[in-house]
Coordinates of C-alpha atoms and ligand atoms in Angstrom, one line a residue:
X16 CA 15.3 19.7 9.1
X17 CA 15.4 16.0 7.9
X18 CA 17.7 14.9 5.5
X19 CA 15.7 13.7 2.4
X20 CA 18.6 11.7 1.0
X21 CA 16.8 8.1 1.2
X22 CA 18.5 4.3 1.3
X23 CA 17.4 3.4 -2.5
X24 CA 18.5 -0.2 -4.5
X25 CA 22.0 0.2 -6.3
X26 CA 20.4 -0.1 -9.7
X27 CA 23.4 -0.6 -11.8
X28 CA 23.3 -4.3 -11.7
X29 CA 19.3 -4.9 -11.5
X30 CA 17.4 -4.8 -15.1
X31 CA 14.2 -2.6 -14.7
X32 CA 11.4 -1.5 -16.5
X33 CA 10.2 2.3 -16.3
X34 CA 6.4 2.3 -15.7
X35 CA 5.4 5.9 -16.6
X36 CA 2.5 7.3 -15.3
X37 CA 0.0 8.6 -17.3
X38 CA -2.9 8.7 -14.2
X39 CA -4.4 5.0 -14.6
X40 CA -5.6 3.4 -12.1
X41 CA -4.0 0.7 -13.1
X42 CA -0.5 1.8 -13.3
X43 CA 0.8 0.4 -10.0
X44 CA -0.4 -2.9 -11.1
X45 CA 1.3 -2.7 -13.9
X46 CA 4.4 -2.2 -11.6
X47 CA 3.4 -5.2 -9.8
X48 CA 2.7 -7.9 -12.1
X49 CA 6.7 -6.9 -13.7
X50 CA 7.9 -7.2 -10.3
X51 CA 5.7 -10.9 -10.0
X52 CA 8.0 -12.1 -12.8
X53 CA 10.6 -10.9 -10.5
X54 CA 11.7 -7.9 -12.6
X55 CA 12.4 -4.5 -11.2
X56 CA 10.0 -2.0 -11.8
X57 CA 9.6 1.7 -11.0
X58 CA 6.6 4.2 -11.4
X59 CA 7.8 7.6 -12.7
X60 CA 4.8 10.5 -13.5
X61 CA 4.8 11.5 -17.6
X62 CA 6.5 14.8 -16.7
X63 CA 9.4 13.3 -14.8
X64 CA 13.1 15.0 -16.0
X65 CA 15.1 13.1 -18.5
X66 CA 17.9 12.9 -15.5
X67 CA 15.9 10.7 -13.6
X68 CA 15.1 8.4 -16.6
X69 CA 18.5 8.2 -17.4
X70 CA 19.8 7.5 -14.1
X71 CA 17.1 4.4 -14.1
X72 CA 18.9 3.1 -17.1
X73 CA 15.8 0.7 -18.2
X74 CA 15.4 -1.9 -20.2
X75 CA 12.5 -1.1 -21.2
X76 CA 9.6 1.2 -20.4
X77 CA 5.6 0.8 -20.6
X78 CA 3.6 3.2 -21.3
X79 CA 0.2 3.4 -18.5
X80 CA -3.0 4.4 -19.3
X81 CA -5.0 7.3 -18.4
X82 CA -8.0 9.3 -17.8
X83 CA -7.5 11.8 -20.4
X84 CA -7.5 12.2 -24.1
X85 CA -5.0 12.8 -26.6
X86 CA -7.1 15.0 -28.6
X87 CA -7.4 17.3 -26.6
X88 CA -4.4 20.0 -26.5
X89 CA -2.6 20.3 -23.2
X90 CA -2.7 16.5 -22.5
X91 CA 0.5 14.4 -21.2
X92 CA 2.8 13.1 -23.9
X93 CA 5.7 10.5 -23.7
X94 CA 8.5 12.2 -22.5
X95 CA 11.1 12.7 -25.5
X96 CA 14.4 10.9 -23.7
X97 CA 12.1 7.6 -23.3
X98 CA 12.7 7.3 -27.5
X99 CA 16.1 9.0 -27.5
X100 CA 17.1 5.6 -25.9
X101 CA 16.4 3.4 -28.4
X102 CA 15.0 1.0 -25.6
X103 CA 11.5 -1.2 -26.2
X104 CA 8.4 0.7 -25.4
X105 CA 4.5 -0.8 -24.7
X106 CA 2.0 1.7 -24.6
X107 CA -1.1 0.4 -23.1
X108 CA -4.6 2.3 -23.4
X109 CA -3.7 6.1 -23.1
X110 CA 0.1 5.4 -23.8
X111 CA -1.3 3.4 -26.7
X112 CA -2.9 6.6 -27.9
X113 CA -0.3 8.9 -27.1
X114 CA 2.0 6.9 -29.1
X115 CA 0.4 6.7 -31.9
X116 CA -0.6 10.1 -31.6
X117 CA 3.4 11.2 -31.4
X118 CA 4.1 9.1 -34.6
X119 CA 1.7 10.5 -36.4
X120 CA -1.4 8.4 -36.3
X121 CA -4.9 9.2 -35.8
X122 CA -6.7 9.2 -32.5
X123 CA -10.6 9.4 -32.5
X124 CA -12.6 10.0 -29.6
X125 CA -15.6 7.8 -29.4
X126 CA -19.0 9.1 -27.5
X127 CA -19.9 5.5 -26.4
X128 CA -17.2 4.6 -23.9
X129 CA -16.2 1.0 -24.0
X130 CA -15.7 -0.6 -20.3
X131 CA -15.2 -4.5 -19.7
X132 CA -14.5 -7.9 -21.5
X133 CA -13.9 -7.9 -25.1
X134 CA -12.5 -10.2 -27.9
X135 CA -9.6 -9.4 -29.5
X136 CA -8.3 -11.3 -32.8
X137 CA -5.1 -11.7 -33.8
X138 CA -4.0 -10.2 -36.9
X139 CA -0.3 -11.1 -37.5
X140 CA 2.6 -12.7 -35.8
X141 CA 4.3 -10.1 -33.1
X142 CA 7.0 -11.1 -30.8
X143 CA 4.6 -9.0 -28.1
X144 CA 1.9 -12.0 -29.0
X145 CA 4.2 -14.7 -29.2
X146 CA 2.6 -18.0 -28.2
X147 CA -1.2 -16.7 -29.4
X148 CA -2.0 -18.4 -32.2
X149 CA -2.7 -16.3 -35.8
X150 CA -6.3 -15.2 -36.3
X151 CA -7.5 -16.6 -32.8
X152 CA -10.1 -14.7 -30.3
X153 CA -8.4 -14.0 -27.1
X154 CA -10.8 -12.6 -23.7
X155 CA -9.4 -9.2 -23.0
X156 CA -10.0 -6.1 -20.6
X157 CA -11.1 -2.5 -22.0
X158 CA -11.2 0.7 -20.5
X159 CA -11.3 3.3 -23.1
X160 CA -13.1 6.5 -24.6
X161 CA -10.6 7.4 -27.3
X162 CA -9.3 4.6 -30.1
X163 CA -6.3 5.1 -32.8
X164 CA -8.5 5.6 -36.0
X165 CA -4.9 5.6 -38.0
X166 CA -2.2 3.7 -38.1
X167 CA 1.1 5.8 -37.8
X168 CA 3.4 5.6 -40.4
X169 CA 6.1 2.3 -39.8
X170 CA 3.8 0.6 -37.9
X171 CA 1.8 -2.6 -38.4
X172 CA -1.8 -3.7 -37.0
X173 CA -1.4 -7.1 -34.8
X174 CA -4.5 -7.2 -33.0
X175 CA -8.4 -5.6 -33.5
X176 CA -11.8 -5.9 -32.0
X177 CA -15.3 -5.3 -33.6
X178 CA -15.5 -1.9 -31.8
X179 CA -11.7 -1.4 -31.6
X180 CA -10.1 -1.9 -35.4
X181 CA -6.5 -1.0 -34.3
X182 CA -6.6 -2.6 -30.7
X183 CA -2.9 -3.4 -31.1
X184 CA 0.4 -2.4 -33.1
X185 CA 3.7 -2.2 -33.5
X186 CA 6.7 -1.0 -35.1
X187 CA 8.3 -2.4 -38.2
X188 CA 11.6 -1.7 -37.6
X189 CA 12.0 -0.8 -33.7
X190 CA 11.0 -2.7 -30.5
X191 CA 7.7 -0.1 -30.2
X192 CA 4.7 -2.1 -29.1
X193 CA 1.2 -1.1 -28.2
X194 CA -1.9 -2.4 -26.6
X195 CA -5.3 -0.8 -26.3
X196 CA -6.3 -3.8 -23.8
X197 CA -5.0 -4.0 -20.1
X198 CA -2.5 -6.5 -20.2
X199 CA -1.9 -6.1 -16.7
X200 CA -5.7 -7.0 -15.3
X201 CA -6.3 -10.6 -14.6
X202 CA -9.5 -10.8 -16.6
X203 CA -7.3 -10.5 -20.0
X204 CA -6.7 -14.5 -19.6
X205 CA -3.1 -14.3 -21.0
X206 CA -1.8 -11.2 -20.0
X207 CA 0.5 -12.4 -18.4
X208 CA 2.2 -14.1 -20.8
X209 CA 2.0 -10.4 -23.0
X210 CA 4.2 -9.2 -19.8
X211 CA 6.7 -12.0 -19.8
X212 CA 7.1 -11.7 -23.7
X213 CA 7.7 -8.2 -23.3
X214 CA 9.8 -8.7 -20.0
X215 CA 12.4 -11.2 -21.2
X216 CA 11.8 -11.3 -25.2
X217 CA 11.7 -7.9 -25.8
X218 CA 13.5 -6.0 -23.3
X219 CA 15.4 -9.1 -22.4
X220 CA 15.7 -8.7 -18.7
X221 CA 17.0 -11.6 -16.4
X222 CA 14.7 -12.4 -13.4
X223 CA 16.8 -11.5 -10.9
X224 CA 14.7 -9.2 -8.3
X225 CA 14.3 -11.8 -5.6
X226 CA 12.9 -11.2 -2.5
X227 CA 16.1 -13.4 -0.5
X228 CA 18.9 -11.6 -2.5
X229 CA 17.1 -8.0 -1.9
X230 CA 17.6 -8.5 2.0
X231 CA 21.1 -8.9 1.6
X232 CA 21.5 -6.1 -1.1
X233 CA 19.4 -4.1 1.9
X234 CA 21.4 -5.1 4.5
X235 CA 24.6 -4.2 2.5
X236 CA 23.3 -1.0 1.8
X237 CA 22.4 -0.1 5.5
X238 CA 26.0 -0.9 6.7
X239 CA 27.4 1.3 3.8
X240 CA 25.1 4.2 5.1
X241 CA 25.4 3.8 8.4
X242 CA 28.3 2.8 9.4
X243 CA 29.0 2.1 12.9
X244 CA 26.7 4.8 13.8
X245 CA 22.9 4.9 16.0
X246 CA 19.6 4.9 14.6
X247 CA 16.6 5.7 15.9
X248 CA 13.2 4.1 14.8
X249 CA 9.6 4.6 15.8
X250 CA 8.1 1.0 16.2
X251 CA 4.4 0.9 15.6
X252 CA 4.1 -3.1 15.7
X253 CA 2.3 -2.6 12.7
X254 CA 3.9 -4.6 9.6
X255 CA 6.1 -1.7 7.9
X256 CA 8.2 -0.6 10.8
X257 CA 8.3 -3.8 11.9
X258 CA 10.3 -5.1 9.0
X259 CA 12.1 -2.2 8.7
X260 CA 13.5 -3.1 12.6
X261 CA 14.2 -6.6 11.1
X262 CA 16.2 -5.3 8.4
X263 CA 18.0 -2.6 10.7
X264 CA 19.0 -5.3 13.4
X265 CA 20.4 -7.3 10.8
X266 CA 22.3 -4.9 9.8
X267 CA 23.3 -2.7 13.0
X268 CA 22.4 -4.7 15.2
X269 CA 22.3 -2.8 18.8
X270 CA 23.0 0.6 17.1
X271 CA 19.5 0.3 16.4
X272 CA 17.3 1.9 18.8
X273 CA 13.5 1.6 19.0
X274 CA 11.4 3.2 20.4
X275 CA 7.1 1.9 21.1
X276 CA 4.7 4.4 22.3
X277 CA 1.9 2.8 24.1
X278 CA -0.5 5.6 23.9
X279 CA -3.4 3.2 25.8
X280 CA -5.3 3.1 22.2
X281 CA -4.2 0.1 21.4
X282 CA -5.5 -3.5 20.7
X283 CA -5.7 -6.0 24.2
X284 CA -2.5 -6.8 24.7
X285 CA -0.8 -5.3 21.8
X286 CA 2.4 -3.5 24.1
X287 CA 2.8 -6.4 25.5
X288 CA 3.0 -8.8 22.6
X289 CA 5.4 -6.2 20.7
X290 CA 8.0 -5.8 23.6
X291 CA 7.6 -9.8 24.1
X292 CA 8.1 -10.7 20.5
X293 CA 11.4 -8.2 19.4
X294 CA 12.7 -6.9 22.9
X295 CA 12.6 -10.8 25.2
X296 CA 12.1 -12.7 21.9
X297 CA 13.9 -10.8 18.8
X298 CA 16.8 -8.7 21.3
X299 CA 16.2 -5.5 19.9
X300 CA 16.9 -2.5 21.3
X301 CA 13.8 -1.4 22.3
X302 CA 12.6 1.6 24.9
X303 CA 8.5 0.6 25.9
X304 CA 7.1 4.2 26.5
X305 CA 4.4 4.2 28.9
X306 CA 2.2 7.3 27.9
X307 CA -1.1 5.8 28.6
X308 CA -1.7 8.5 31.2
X309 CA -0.7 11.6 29.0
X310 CA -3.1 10.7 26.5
X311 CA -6.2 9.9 28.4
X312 CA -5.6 13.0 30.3
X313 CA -5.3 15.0 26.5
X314 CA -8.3 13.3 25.6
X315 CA -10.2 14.3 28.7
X316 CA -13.7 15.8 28.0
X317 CA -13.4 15.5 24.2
X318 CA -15.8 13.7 22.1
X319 CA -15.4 15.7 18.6
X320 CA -13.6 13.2 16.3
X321 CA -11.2 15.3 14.0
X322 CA -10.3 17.0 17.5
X323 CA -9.5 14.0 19.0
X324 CA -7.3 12.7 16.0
X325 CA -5.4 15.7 16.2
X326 CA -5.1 15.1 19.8
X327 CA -3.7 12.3 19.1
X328 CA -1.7 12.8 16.7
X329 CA 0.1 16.0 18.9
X330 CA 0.7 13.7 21.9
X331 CA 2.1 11.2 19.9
X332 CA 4.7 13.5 18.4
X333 CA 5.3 15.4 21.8
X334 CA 6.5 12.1 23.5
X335 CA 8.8 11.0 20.6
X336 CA 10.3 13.8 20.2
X337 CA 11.1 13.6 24.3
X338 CA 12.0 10.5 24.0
X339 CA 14.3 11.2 20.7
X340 CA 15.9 14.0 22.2
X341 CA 17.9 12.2 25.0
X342 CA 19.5 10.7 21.9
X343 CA 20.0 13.5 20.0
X344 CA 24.2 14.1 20.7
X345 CA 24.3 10.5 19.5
X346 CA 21.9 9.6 17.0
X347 CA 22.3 11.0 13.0
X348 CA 19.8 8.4 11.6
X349 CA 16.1 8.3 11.3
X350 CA 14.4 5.0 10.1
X351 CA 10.9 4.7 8.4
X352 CA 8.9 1.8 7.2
X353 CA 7.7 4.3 4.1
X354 CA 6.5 2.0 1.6
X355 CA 6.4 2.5 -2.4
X356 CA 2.0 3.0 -2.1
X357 CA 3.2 6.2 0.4
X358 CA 6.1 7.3 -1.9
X359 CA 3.5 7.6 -4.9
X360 CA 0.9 8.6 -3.2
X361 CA 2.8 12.0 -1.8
X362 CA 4.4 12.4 -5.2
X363 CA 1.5 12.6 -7.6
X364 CA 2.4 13.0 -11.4
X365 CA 2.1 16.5 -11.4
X366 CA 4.8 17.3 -9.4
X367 CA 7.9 17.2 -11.0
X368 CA 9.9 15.0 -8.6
X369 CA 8.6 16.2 -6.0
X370 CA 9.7 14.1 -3.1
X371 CA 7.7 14.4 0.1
X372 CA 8.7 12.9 3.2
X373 CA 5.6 11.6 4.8
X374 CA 5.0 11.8 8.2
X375 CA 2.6 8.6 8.2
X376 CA 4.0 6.7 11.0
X377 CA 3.3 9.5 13.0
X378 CA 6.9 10.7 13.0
X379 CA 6.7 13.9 12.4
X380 CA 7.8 17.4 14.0
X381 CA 11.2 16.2 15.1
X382 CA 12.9 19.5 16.8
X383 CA 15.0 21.4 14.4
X384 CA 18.5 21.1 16.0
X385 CA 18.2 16.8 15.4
X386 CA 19.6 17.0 11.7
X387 CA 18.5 13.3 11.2
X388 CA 19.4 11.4 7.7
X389 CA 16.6 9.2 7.0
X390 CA 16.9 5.3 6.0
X391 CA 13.8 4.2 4.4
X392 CA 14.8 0.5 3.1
X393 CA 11.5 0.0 2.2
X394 CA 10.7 2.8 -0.2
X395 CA 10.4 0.7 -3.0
X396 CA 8.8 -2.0 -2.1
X397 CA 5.0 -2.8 -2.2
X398 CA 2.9 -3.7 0.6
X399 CA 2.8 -8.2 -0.4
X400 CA 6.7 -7.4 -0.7
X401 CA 7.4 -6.4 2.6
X402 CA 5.3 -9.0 3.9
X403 CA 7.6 -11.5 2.0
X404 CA 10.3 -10.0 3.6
X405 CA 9.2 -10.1 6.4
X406 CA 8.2 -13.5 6.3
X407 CA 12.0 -14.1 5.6
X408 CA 13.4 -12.3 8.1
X409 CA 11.6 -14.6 10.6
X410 CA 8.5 -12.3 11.8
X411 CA 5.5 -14.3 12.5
X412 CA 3.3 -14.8 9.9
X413 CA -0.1 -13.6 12.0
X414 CA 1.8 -10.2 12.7
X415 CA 2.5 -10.6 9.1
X416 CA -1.1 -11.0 7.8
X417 CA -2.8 -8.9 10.4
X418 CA -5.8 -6.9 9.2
X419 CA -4.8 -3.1 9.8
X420 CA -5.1 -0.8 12.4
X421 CA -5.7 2.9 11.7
X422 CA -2.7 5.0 13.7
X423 CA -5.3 6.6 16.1
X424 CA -6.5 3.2 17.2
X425 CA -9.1 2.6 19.8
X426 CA -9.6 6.5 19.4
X427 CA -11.2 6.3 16.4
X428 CA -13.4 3.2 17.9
X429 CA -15.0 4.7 21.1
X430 CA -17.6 7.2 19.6
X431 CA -17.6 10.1 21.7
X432 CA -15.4 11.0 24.9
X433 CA -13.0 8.4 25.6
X434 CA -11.8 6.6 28.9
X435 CA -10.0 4.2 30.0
X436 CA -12.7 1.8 31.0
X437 CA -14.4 2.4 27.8
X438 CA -11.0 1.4 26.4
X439 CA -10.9 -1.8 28.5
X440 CA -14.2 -2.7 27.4
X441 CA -13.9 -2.4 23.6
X442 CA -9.9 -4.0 23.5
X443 CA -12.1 -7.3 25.4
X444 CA -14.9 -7.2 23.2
X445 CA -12.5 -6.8 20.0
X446 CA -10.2 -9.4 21.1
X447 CA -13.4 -11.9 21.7
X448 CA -14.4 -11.0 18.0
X449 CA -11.1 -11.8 16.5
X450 CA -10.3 -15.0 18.3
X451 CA -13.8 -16.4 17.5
X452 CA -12.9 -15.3 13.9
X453 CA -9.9 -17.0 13.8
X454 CA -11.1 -19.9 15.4
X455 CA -13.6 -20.3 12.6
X456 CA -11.1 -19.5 10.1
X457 CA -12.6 -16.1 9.2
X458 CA -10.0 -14.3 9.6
X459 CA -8.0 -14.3 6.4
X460 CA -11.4 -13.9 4.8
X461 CA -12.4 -10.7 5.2
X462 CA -10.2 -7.7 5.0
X463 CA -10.7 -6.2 8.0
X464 CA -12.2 -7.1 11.1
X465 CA -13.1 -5.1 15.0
X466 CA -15.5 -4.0 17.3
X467 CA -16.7 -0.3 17.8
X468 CA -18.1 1.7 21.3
X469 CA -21.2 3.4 20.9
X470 CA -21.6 6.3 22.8
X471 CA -25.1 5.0 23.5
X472 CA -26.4 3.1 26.7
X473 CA -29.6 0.8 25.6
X474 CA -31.8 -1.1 27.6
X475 CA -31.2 -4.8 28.6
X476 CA -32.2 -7.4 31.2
X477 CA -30.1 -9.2 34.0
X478 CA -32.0 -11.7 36.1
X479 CA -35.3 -9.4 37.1
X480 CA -33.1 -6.0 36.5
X481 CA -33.6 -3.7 33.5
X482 CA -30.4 -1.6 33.7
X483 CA -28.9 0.5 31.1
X484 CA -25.5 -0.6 29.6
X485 CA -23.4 -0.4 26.9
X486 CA -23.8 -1.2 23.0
X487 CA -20.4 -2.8 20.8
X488 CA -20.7 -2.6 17.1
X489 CA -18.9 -5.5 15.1
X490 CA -17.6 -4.7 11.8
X491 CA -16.2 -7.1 9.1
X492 CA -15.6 -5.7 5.4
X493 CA -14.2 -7.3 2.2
X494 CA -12.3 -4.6 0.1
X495 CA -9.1 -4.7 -1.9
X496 CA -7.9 -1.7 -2.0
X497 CA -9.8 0.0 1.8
X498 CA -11.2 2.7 -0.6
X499 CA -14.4 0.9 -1.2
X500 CA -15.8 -2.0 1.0
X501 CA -18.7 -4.3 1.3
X502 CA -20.1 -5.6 4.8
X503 CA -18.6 -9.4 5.1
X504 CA -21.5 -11.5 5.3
X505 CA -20.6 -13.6 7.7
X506 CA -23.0 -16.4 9.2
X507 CA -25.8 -16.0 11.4
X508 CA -24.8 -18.5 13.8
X509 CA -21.1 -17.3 14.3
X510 CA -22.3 -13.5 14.9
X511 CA -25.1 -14.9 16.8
X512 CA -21.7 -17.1 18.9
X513 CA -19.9 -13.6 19.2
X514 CA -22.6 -11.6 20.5
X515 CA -23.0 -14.2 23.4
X516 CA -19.7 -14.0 24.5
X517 CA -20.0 -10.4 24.7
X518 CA -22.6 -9.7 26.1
X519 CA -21.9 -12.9 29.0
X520 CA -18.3 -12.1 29.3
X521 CA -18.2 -8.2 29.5
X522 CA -20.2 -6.4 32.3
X523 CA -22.0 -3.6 31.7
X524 CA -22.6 -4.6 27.5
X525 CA -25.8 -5.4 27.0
X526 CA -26.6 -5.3 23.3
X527 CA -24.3 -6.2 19.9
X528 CA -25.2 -4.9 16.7
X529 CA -23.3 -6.0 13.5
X530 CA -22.9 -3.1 10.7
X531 CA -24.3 -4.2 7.5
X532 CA -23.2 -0.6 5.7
X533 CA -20.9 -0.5 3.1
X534 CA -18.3 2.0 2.1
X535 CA -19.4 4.1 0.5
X536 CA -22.1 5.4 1.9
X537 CA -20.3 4.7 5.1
X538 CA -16.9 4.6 6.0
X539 CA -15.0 1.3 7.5
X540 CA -14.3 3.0 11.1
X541 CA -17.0 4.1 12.9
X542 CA -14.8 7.2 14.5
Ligands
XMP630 P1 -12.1 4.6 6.4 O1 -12.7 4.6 7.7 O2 -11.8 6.0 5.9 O3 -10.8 3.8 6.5 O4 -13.0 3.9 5.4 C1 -10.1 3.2 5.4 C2 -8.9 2.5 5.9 O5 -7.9 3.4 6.6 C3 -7.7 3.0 7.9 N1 -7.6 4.3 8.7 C4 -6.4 4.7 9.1 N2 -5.1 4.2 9.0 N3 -4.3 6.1 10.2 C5 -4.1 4.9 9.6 O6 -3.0 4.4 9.5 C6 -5.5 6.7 10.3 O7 -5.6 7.7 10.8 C7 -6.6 5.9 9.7 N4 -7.9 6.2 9.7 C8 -8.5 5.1 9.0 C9 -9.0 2.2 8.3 O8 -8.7 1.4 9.4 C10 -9.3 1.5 7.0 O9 -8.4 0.4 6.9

């Protein structure tokens, strides 16, 4: 069994602020914009023990919103320890309410919901509001069913809207602040400055989470861990476990041993460029597995796509484990490139610290008798952070910025059964579509970009022959968050450029189509 005992930030000398989770969907972007002002900040879910809150030792701790209502029995409540010590709270939205609630106020549920822009005056001079001037309107966000009706005893109004009378308060005598706005959106024009006010006035925190000193707090903590002894890392070449190699070369340097499996589902070139850039370029210690073979022969015959993932998946796991176990005398380390989005998302709030390893990088299955610790330097850190990191630890910025790339890969993108020349064709056709889009500096426009295999042949013409060939599907979507997408619409000419190339360059293409679905209906991979 793995070890869950995970690399995690000393936190004795770093201020934070407690974000507790009350099922927003803003709550990790509350997280965010504390960390922006370069500020720890952890998410915990409302039913987290008071061990855990303790051991954090905030500064301060804000209060997330939340689908549900406080007027309803059963709902989440503020954990009792967050007031036990005496440290500034902001509730915002359904912290607002449960606040207010807890000290006695009234909450009333409205049957109109209220969703978008408002106005909200200014009522009196609040440190939270410091810099707003008395009386004036200020754009806001609101998201809200349920308003506080009554003011709890001890506290005072400082903000209201026409449909929101109490839109903000706070304590008279303690450092207890709350918002029924979302502070932490960027359409409420100053909330950033409600943050920073709340950040370094309130809870008085220095800015001192940079991402430069973190590498060398990381690095520390590594060689503390560690020791002088082997680790063993699955590199993807995706951004994660990429910087987690960085970080883990720094720090062990050739005790660090990585290990690529080219499973022939990969991008044109991609085994190639990862063994260039960090075994030739980088030094690591890095074993290239060749199973290209193995899994076209696994995939032989099988067009279902959920079979074929799994497939996939299996093989994958199979040939690391091989390949682990000829270190398995040696090695008592496993590294991940788990990131905070995957630490949350396997820990929902209803689990009281439940702590679930995630086997996303495909790691997964190790055998038993490999009683492997596992160093996750990343856990904490979101998705733009590691990029930074990355950045800093000299990675190149297109590897840094690449669009992403579903662990199955090509699998997903040849519809049907799956061979090797199918592969071939669809890596040249993608790579064709993603130079051309860098060329015309689409690339960092759209969020995600690559060609699909139709298991289709269609009609086309070459010179007097009709013949039947094969049909790529480009797709380009704009999303922020991959959950919902619209089609990029990218010029006529360009796609018009693409399909040219295609269909001149590749034999045995003889038609592009470009996806104009968006998700939902449809996915973003075609599978
Ligand atoms: P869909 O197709 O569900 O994809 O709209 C949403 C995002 O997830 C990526 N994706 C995956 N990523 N392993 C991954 O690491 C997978 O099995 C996988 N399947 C889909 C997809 O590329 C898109 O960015």
């Amino acid at each position: 069994m793995i070890n869950s005992e995970n690399l995690s930030l000393d936190k004795k000398n770093i201020d934070t602020i407690l974000v507790i989770d009350f099922g927003s969907q803003y709550t990790q972007l509350i997280a965010r914009r504390i960390r922006e002002l370069n500020v720890f900040s952890e998410i915990l879910p409302w039913d987290v023990s008071a061990e855990k809150i303790k051991s954090l030792n905030p500064n301060g701790v804000i209060l997330s919103g939340g689908p549900e209502s406080v007027t309803e029995s059963n709902t989440p409540r503020i954990p009792k320890t967050i007031f036990e010590l005496d440290i500034p709270v902001l509730g915002i939205c359904y912290g607002m309410q449960t606040l207010a609630e807890q000290f006695g106020g009234q909450v009333t549920s409205s049957k109109n919901k209220e969703f978008g822009h408002a106005k909200i005056v200014i009522e009196s001079s609040s440190l939270l509001l410091d810099g707003f001037i008395p009386s004036s309107s200020v754009d806001v966000w609101m998201s809200h069913g349920d308003h506080v009706s009554t003011l709890p005893n001890e506290f005072n109004l400082i903000a209201s809207t026409s449909s929101a009378p109490i839109a903000g308060m706070e304590h008279a005598n303690k450092p207890i602040y709350a918002l029924q706005f979302h502070p932490e959106v960027t359409h409420t024009k100053q909330g950033k400055m409600i943050l920073e006010n709340f950040t370094f006035k309130i809870c008085k925190c220095s800015a001192k989470w940079k991402i430069e000193n973190l590498i060398e707090q990381r690095i520390n903590e590594i060689k503390e861990k560690v020791g002088d002894q082997k680790v063993l890392l699955g590199l993807s070449g995706g951004v994660d476990s990429s910087v987690t190699a960085m970080l883990l070369d720094k720090s062990i340097g050739k005790n660090l041993i990585c290990i690529f499996v080219d499973n022939g589902l990969l991008r044109k070139n991609e085994a190639e460029e990862v063994e260039a850039l960090f075994k030739d370029k980088m030094d690591l210690n890095l074993s290239v597995v060749d199973a290209k073979k193995v899994f076209y022969r696994h995939l032989k015959g099988i067009s279902d796509p959920e079979q074929k993932r799994k497939i996939i998946g299996r093989t994958f796991i199979d040939i690391f484990d091989n390949e682990a176990a000829k270190f398995k005398d040696d090695v008592n380390f496993l590294a991940q490139g788990t990131i905070y989005p995957d630490v949350i998302e396997s820990s929902g709030s209803e689990s009281k610290e439940a702590r679930v390893i995630k086997s996303h990088h495909n790691v997964g299955g190790l055998p038993d008798d490999m009683k492997m610790e596992l160093v996750e330097p990343l856990r904490d850190l979101f998705k733009d952070e590691v990029r930074k990191m990355g950045s800093e630890l000299g990675l190149p910025l297109e590897m840094l910025n690449r669009h992403p790339f579903p662990g199955p890969g090509l699998g997903v993108r040849i519809l049907g059964e799956i061979s090797q020349e199918k592969v071939l064709t669809l890596q040249n056709a993608d790579a064709i579509f993603l130079e051309e889009l860098t060329k015309a500096g689409l690339y960092d426009q759209v969020s995600q970009a690559f060609c699909a295999f139709l298991p289709i042949k269609s009609v086309g013409v070459v010179g007097d022959q009709r013949r039947y060939a094969d049909v790529i599907a480009i797709r380009a979507v704009e999303t922020v968050d991959f959950m919902t997408a619209t089609w990029a619409r990218l010029p006529h000419d360009f796609l018009s450029h693409v399909s040219n190339r295609i269909v001149n360059e590749l034999d045995g293409v003889s038609r592009v189509v470009y996806d104009i679905s968006s998700k939902p209906p449809a996915t973003i991979e075609w599978e």
